[in-house]
Structures are given as C-alpha cells and as structure tokens.
Amino acid sequence: MELDAPMPSSAEIEALSRRIDRSIVLVGMMGVGKSTVGRKLANALHFPFVDADEAIEQAAQMTIPEIFEHYGEASFRDGERRVIARLMGESQPKVIATGGGAFCNPETRQLILDRGITVWLDSDIDVLVERVGRKDNRPLLRQGDPREILTRLKAEREPFYSQAPIHVKSGNVPHSHALAAVLKEIDAWL
C-alpha cells in the first residue's frame, strides 16, 4: 500500500485498538522506520512498544555490535529468536519492531505469522541508504559499501518479508504517512 491514506480520527483509532487482540509486529529492512513508526503506532493505540534489538541488548547485557564482534551473527540470531519468542508469548498486545533479519528465521517467522499481526514496512534502496547513513551501529554494513550490502540483503530477504499479510511502503515523507497507512491496513486486515 502506498502512503496516501489520511490519518484516522482518534475515535477510529480507539475503535481499532479495541479490536486488536494480539501484538503487531513490524518487519522489514534496517532503516525502513520500524522503530520510529512502531513507537508512533504504539502511542496511537495506547499499546506498549518494544524494540526487539533493545530487548536483545538488555538480555545479553551487550550492544548488538558487541554481540556480533564477540559471538558472531549466528549467536545473535539465536538470541534474537529467543527474545522474540518470549515477547510473542506474552498475553498483552504490544507493538514490536524487529531487527531486519529476524523474519528470515523460519521459526521466528512462523511464530510471528501465527501469533501476531505482521506488517512489512518497505522502502526503496535510496531511502534506506540515506537513513542508515545517520548511524554507525549496524554491524552488517561495516563489511563494505552500504548500498551494495543493502541491495543484496533486500533481494535476499524480500521473499520472507512478502509473507507478511500487510505491506506498507515507507518513503521520503514524514513517518506519520506510514503510520496512517499501517492503521488503515490493520483495520482492513481485521
């Protein structure tokens, strides 16, 4: 879905919130806006927000770059899978922003699809490159040219992301546009 949806009224958002009985899980590439849109979505719905990467860092008592450096990507992905399983097992609906690779794990993907409302936030490569250039905390981008890495990862991961029942494009517009589109698509999906 493109980003032309008007923002629902507060009464419409409140009515939608009452219909949601499970967590909303945002999946997609790094830099697409899962954490920013997720926080706005949680605030609009009056749900708790959890950034899975922050939850992993709390559980490991290390930053994600430190986990990658000391234990490697496989160990990080295992911890990510366990943290997301714990979050999905909690009964209170929440908004969860996952890391870019989380939905590629078959076990994690199935759990999210079975127990959550899965929203794929998507952007083109130019938007992703511009956004990830703002921070230096992405271990996968330290191994070469970010544009080439993002292009490769996007091609590898899209078959997984495309399994999400809700797909919203996030472009070079304010995140409120993506928020409005996500709310509209969740309402239609329910």
mmCIF file of C-alpha atoms in Angstrom:
data_model
loop_
_atom_site.group_PDB
_atom_site.id
_atom_site.type_symbol
_atom_site.label_atom_id
_atom_site.label_comp_id
_atom_site.label_asym_id
_atom_site.label_seq_id
_atom_site.Cartn_x
_atom_site.Cartn_y
_atom_site.Cartn_z
ATOM 1 C CA MET A 1 0.000 0.000 0.000
ATOM 2 C CA GLU A 2 1.222 3.477 -0.840
ATOM 3 C CA LEU A 3 1.359 6.346 1.629
ATOM 4 C CA ASP A 4 -1.725 8.352 0.663
ATOM 5 C CA ALA A 5 -4.051 7.246 3.468
ATOM 6 C CA PRO A 6 -5.461 10.050 5.624
ATOM 7 C CA MET A 7 -4.834 9.750 9.346
ATOM 8 C CA PRO A 8 -7.822 8.068 11.026
ATOM 9 C CA SER A 9 -9.637 10.100 13.676
ATOM 10 C CA SER A 10 -8.911 9.455 17.351
ATOM 11 C CA ALA A 11 -12.317 7.747 17.647
ATOM 12 C CA GLU A 12 -11.473 5.450 14.712
ATOM 13 C CA ILE A 13 -8.084 4.629 16.228
ATOM 14 C CA GLU A 14 -9.690 3.922 19.606
ATOM 15 C CA ALA A 15 -12.228 1.585 17.978
ATOM 16 C CA LEU A 16 -9.419 -0.180 16.096
ATOM 17 C CA SER A 17 -7.391 -0.554 19.286
ATOM 18 C CA ARG A 18 -10.278 -2.384 20.960
ATOM 19 C CA ARG A 19 -10.408 -4.886 18.073
ATOM 20 C CA ILE A 20 -6.725 -5.822 18.289
ATOM 21 C CA ASP A 21 -6.183 -8.944 20.394
ATOM 22 C CA ARG A 22 -2.545 -9.738 19.572
ATOM 23 C CA SER A 23 0.768 -7.991 19.097
ATOM 24 C CA ILE A 24 1.523 -6.007 15.958
ATOM 25 C CA VAL A 25 4.945 -6.965 14.617
ATOM 26 C CA LEU A 26 6.803 -4.703 12.201
ATOM 27 C CA VAL A 27 9.258 -6.451 9.867
ATOM 28 C CA GLY A 28 11.461 -5.108 7.081
ATOM 29 C CA MET A 29 14.917 -3.869 6.229
ATOM 30 C CA MET A 30 17.163 -1.896 8.558
ATOM 31 C CA GLY A 31 16.486 1.800 8.180
ATOM 32 C CA VAL A 32 12.916 1.393 6.948
ATOM 33 C CA GLY A 33 11.477 3.022 10.080
ATOM 34 C CA LYS A 34 10.223 0.052 12.122
ATOM 35 C CA SER A 35 11.252 1.580 15.454
ATOM 36 C CA THR A 36 10.065 5.109 14.675
ATOM 37 C CA VAL A 37 6.757 4.047 13.115
ATOM 38 C CA GLY A 38 6.376 1.377 15.820
ATOM 39 C CA ARG A 39 6.656 3.940 18.610
ATOM 40 C CA LYS A 40 4.094 6.181 16.900
ATOM 41 C CA LEU A 41 1.777 3.217 16.305
ATOM 42 C CA ALA A 42 2.031 2.069 19.924
ATOM 43 C CA ASN A 43 1.352 5.605 21.138
ATOM 44 C CA ALA A 44 -1.693 5.970 18.864
ATOM 45 C CA LEU A 45 -3.152 2.633 20.002
ATOM 46 C CA HIS A 46 -2.115 3.070 23.670
ATOM 47 C CA PHE A 47 -0.100 -0.172 23.496
ATOM 48 C CA PRO A 48 3.346 -0.816 24.935
ATOM 49 C CA PHE A 49 6.214 -0.604 22.426
ATOM 50 C CA VAL A 50 9.160 -2.999 22.344
ATOM 51 C CA ASP A 51 12.169 -2.649 20.090
ATOM 52 C CA ALA A 52 13.406 -6.257 19.776
ATOM 53 C CA ASP A 53 17.004 -5.087 19.262
ATOM 54 C CA GLU A 54 16.871 -3.146 22.557
ATOM 55 C CA ALA A 55 15.351 -6.190 24.296
ATOM 56 C CA ILE A 56 18.194 -8.352 22.932
ATOM 57 C CA GLU A 57 20.780 -5.867 24.198
ATOM 58 C CA GLN A 58 19.154 -5.867 27.647
ATOM 59 C CA ALA A 59 19.053 -9.670 27.767
ATOM 60 C CA ALA A 60 22.679 -10.001 26.608
ATOM 61 C CA GLN A 61 23.966 -7.015 28.608
ATOM 62 C CA MET A 62 25.859 -6.039 25.417
ATOM 63 C CA THR A 63 25.224 -3.894 22.368
ATOM 64 C CA ILE A 64 24.383 -5.600 19.098
ATOM 65 C CA PRO A 65 27.757 -4.635 17.564
ATOM 66 C CA GLU A 66 29.454 -6.200 20.629
ATOM 67 C CA ILE A 67 27.401 -9.397 20.271
ATOM 68 C CA PHE A 68 28.388 -9.634 16.600
ATOM 69 C CA GLU A 69 32.047 -8.947 17.411
ATOM 70 C CA HIS A 70 32.358 -11.394 20.321
ATOM 71 C CA TYR A 71 29.962 -14.176 19.329
ATOM 72 C CA GLY A 72 29.119 -13.746 15.637
ATOM 73 C CA GLU A 73 25.908 -13.364 13.701
ATOM 74 C CA ALA A 74 24.667 -16.931 14.333
ATOM 75 C CA SER A 75 24.742 -16.406 18.100
ATOM 76 C CA PHE A 76 22.991 -13.044 17.717
ATOM 77 C CA ARG A 77 20.255 -14.630 15.572
ATOM 78 C CA ASP A 78 19.714 -17.364 18.171
ATOM 79 C CA GLY A 79 19.303 -14.768 20.928
ATOM 80 C CA GLU A 80 17.026 -12.725 18.681
ATOM 81 C CA ARG A 81 14.828 -15.787 18.072
ATOM 82 C CA ARG A 82 14.546 -16.479 21.819
ATOM 83 C CA VAL A 83 13.736 -12.857 22.722
ATOM 84 C CA ILE A 84 11.047 -12.569 20.034
ATOM 85 C CA ALA A 85 9.535 -15.904 21.140
ATOM 86 C CA ARG A 86 9.349 -14.551 24.707
ATOM 87 C CA LEU A 87 7.737 -11.295 23.532
ATOM 88 C CA MET A 88 5.219 -13.153 21.361
ATOM 89 C CA GLY A 89 4.353 -15.422 24.293
ATOM 90 C CA GLU A 90 3.236 -12.522 26.479
ATOM 91 C CA SER A 91 -0.532 -12.087 26.576
ATOM 92 C CA GLN A 92 -0.769 -8.271 26.445
ATOM 93 C CA PRO A 93 -0.874 -6.938 22.875
ATOM 94 C CA LYS A 94 2.015 -4.640 22.059
ATOM 95 C CA VAL A 95 3.825 -3.199 19.064
ATOM 96 C CA ILE A 96 7.120 -4.953 18.357
ATOM 97 C CA ALA A 97 9.770 -3.624 15.977
ATOM 98 C CA THR A 98 12.027 -6.488 14.882
ATOM 99 C CA GLY A 99 15.559 -6.376 13.541
ATOM 100 C CA GLY A 100 15.920 -6.578 9.769
ATOM 101 C CA GLY A 101 16.958 -10.233 9.710
ATOM 102 C CA ALA A 102 14.591 -11.598 12.364
ATOM 103 C CA PHE A 103 11.781 -12.515 9.956
ATOM 104 C CA CYS A 104 14.214 -14.542 7.820
ATOM 105 C CA ASN A 105 14.477 -17.199 10.557
ATOM 106 C CA PRO A 106 11.810 -19.826 9.712
ATOM 107 C CA GLU A 107 10.905 -20.486 13.357
ATOM 108 C CA THR A 108 10.636 -16.793 14.217
ATOM 109 C CA ARG A 109 8.704 -16.022 11.029
ATOM 110 C CA GLN A 110 6.140 -18.759 11.682
ATOM 111 C CA LEU A 111 5.678 -17.658 15.291
ATOM 112 C CA ILE A 112 5.123 -14.040 14.220
ATOM 113 C CA LEU A 113 2.724 -15.035 11.432
ATOM 114 C CA ASP A 114 0.767 -17.374 13.723
ATOM 115 C CA ARG A 115 0.532 -15.134 16.781
ATOM 116 C CA GLY A 116 0.844 -11.560 15.547
ATOM 117 C CA ILE A 117 -0.408 -9.017 13.087
ATOM 118 C CA THR A 118 2.573 -8.847 10.752
ATOM 119 C CA VAL A 119 3.300 -5.615 8.902
ATOM 120 C CA TRP A 120 6.086 -5.395 6.314
ATOM 121 C CA LEU A 121 7.411 -1.840 6.136
ATOM 122 C CA ASP A 122 9.211 -1.444 2.829
ATOM 123 C CA SER A 123 11.328 1.295 1.216
ATOM 124 C CA ASP A 124 13.439 1.658 -1.866
ATOM 125 C CA ILE A 125 17.218 1.426 -1.625
ATOM 126 C CA ASP A 126 17.831 5.189 -1.895
ATOM 127 C CA VAL A 127 15.680 5.840 1.178
ATOM 128 C CA LEU A 128 17.370 3.023 3.117
ATOM 129 C CA VAL A 129 20.897 4.225 2.245
ATOM 130 C CA GLU A 130 20.059 7.759 3.339
ATOM 131 C CA ARG A 131 18.508 6.601 6.622
ATOM 132 C CA VAL A 132 21.168 4.071 7.671
ATOM 133 C CA GLY A 133 23.883 6.618 6.972
ATOM 134 C CA ARG A 134 22.693 8.577 10.019
ATOM 135 C CA LYS A 135 24.060 5.986 12.486
ATOM 136 C CA ASP A 136 27.107 3.745 12.748
ATOM 137 C CA ASN A 137 25.522 0.924 14.763
ATOM 138 C CA ARG A 138 24.763 -1.621 12.034
ATOM 139 C CA PRO A 139 27.307 -4.458 12.021
ATOM 140 C CA LEU A 140 26.222 -5.858 8.656
ATOM 141 C CA LEU A 141 27.040 -2.546 6.953
ATOM 142 C CA ARG A 142 30.606 -2.444 8.244
ATOM 143 C CA GLN A 143 31.675 -5.078 5.733
ATOM 144 C CA GLY A 144 31.667 -2.982 2.547
ATOM 145 C CA ASP A 145 29.653 -0.487 0.552
ATOM 146 C CA PRO A 146 26.295 0.102 2.323
ATOM 147 C CA ARG A 147 24.351 0.499 -0.954
ATOM 148 C CA GLU A 148 25.657 -2.827 -2.300
ATOM 149 C CA ILE A 149 25.027 -4.599 1.015
ATOM 150 C CA LEU A 150 21.502 -3.177 1.363
ATOM 151 C CA THR A 151 20.681 -4.083 -2.243
ATOM 152 C CA ARG A 152 21.861 -7.672 -1.707
ATOM 153 C CA LEU A 153 20.098 -8.041 1.671
ATOM 154 C CA LYS A 154 16.853 -6.598 0.294
ATOM 155 C CA ALA A 155 16.885 -9.084 -2.598
ATOM 156 C CA GLU A 156 17.651 -11.983 -0.221
ATOM 157 C CA ARG A 157 15.035 -11.005 2.355
ATOM 158 C CA GLU A 158 12.073 -9.904 0.221
ATOM 159 C CA PRO A 159 10.799 -13.486 -0.287
ATOM 160 C CA PHE A 160 10.489 -13.717 3.508
ATOM 161 C CA TYR A 161 9.062 -10.227 4.068
ATOM 162 C CA SER A 162 6.491 -10.802 1.323
ATOM 163 C CA GLN A 163 4.861 -13.475 3.506
ATOM 164 C CA ALA A 164 3.583 -10.729 5.818
ATOM 165 C CA PRO A 165 -0.145 -10.187 5.209
ATOM 166 C CA ILE A 166 0.200 -6.386 5.413
ATOM 167 C CA HIS A 167 2.649 -4.466 3.194
ATOM 168 C CA VAL A 168 3.192 -0.710 3.573
ATOM 169 C CA LYS A 169 5.703 1.363 1.599
ATOM 170 C CA SER A 170 7.638 3.957 3.599
ATOM 171 C CA GLY A 171 9.234 6.698 1.532
ATOM 172 C CA ASN A 172 10.934 10.045 1.978
ATOM 173 C CA VAL A 173 7.887 11.516 3.687
ATOM 174 C CA PRO A 174 7.117 12.058 7.380
ATOM 175 C CA HIS A 175 6.609 8.811 9.314
ATOM 176 C CA SER A 176 3.045 9.936 10.055
ATOM 177 C CA HIS A 177 2.209 8.928 6.458
ATOM 178 C CA ALA A 178 3.423 5.374 7.113
ATOM 179 C CA LEU A 179 1.551 5.368 10.431
ATOM 180 C CA ALA A 180 -1.731 6.318 8.726
ATOM 181 C CA ALA A 181 -1.206 3.599 6.099
ATOM 182 C CA VAL A 182 -0.401 0.964 8.747
ATOM 183 C CA LEU A 183 -3.519 1.836 10.752
ATOM 184 C CA LYS A 184 -5.684 1.652 7.617
ATOM 185 C CA GLU A 185 -4.192 -1.691 6.554
ATOM 186 C CA ILE A 186 -4.554 -3.250 10.020
ATOM 187 C CA ASP A 187 -8.196 -2.116 10.100
ATOM 188 C CA ALA A 188 -8.802 -3.701 6.688
ATOM 189 C CA TRP A 189 -6.963 -6.919 7.680
ATOM 190 C CA LEU A 190 -9.007 -7.366 10.874
#
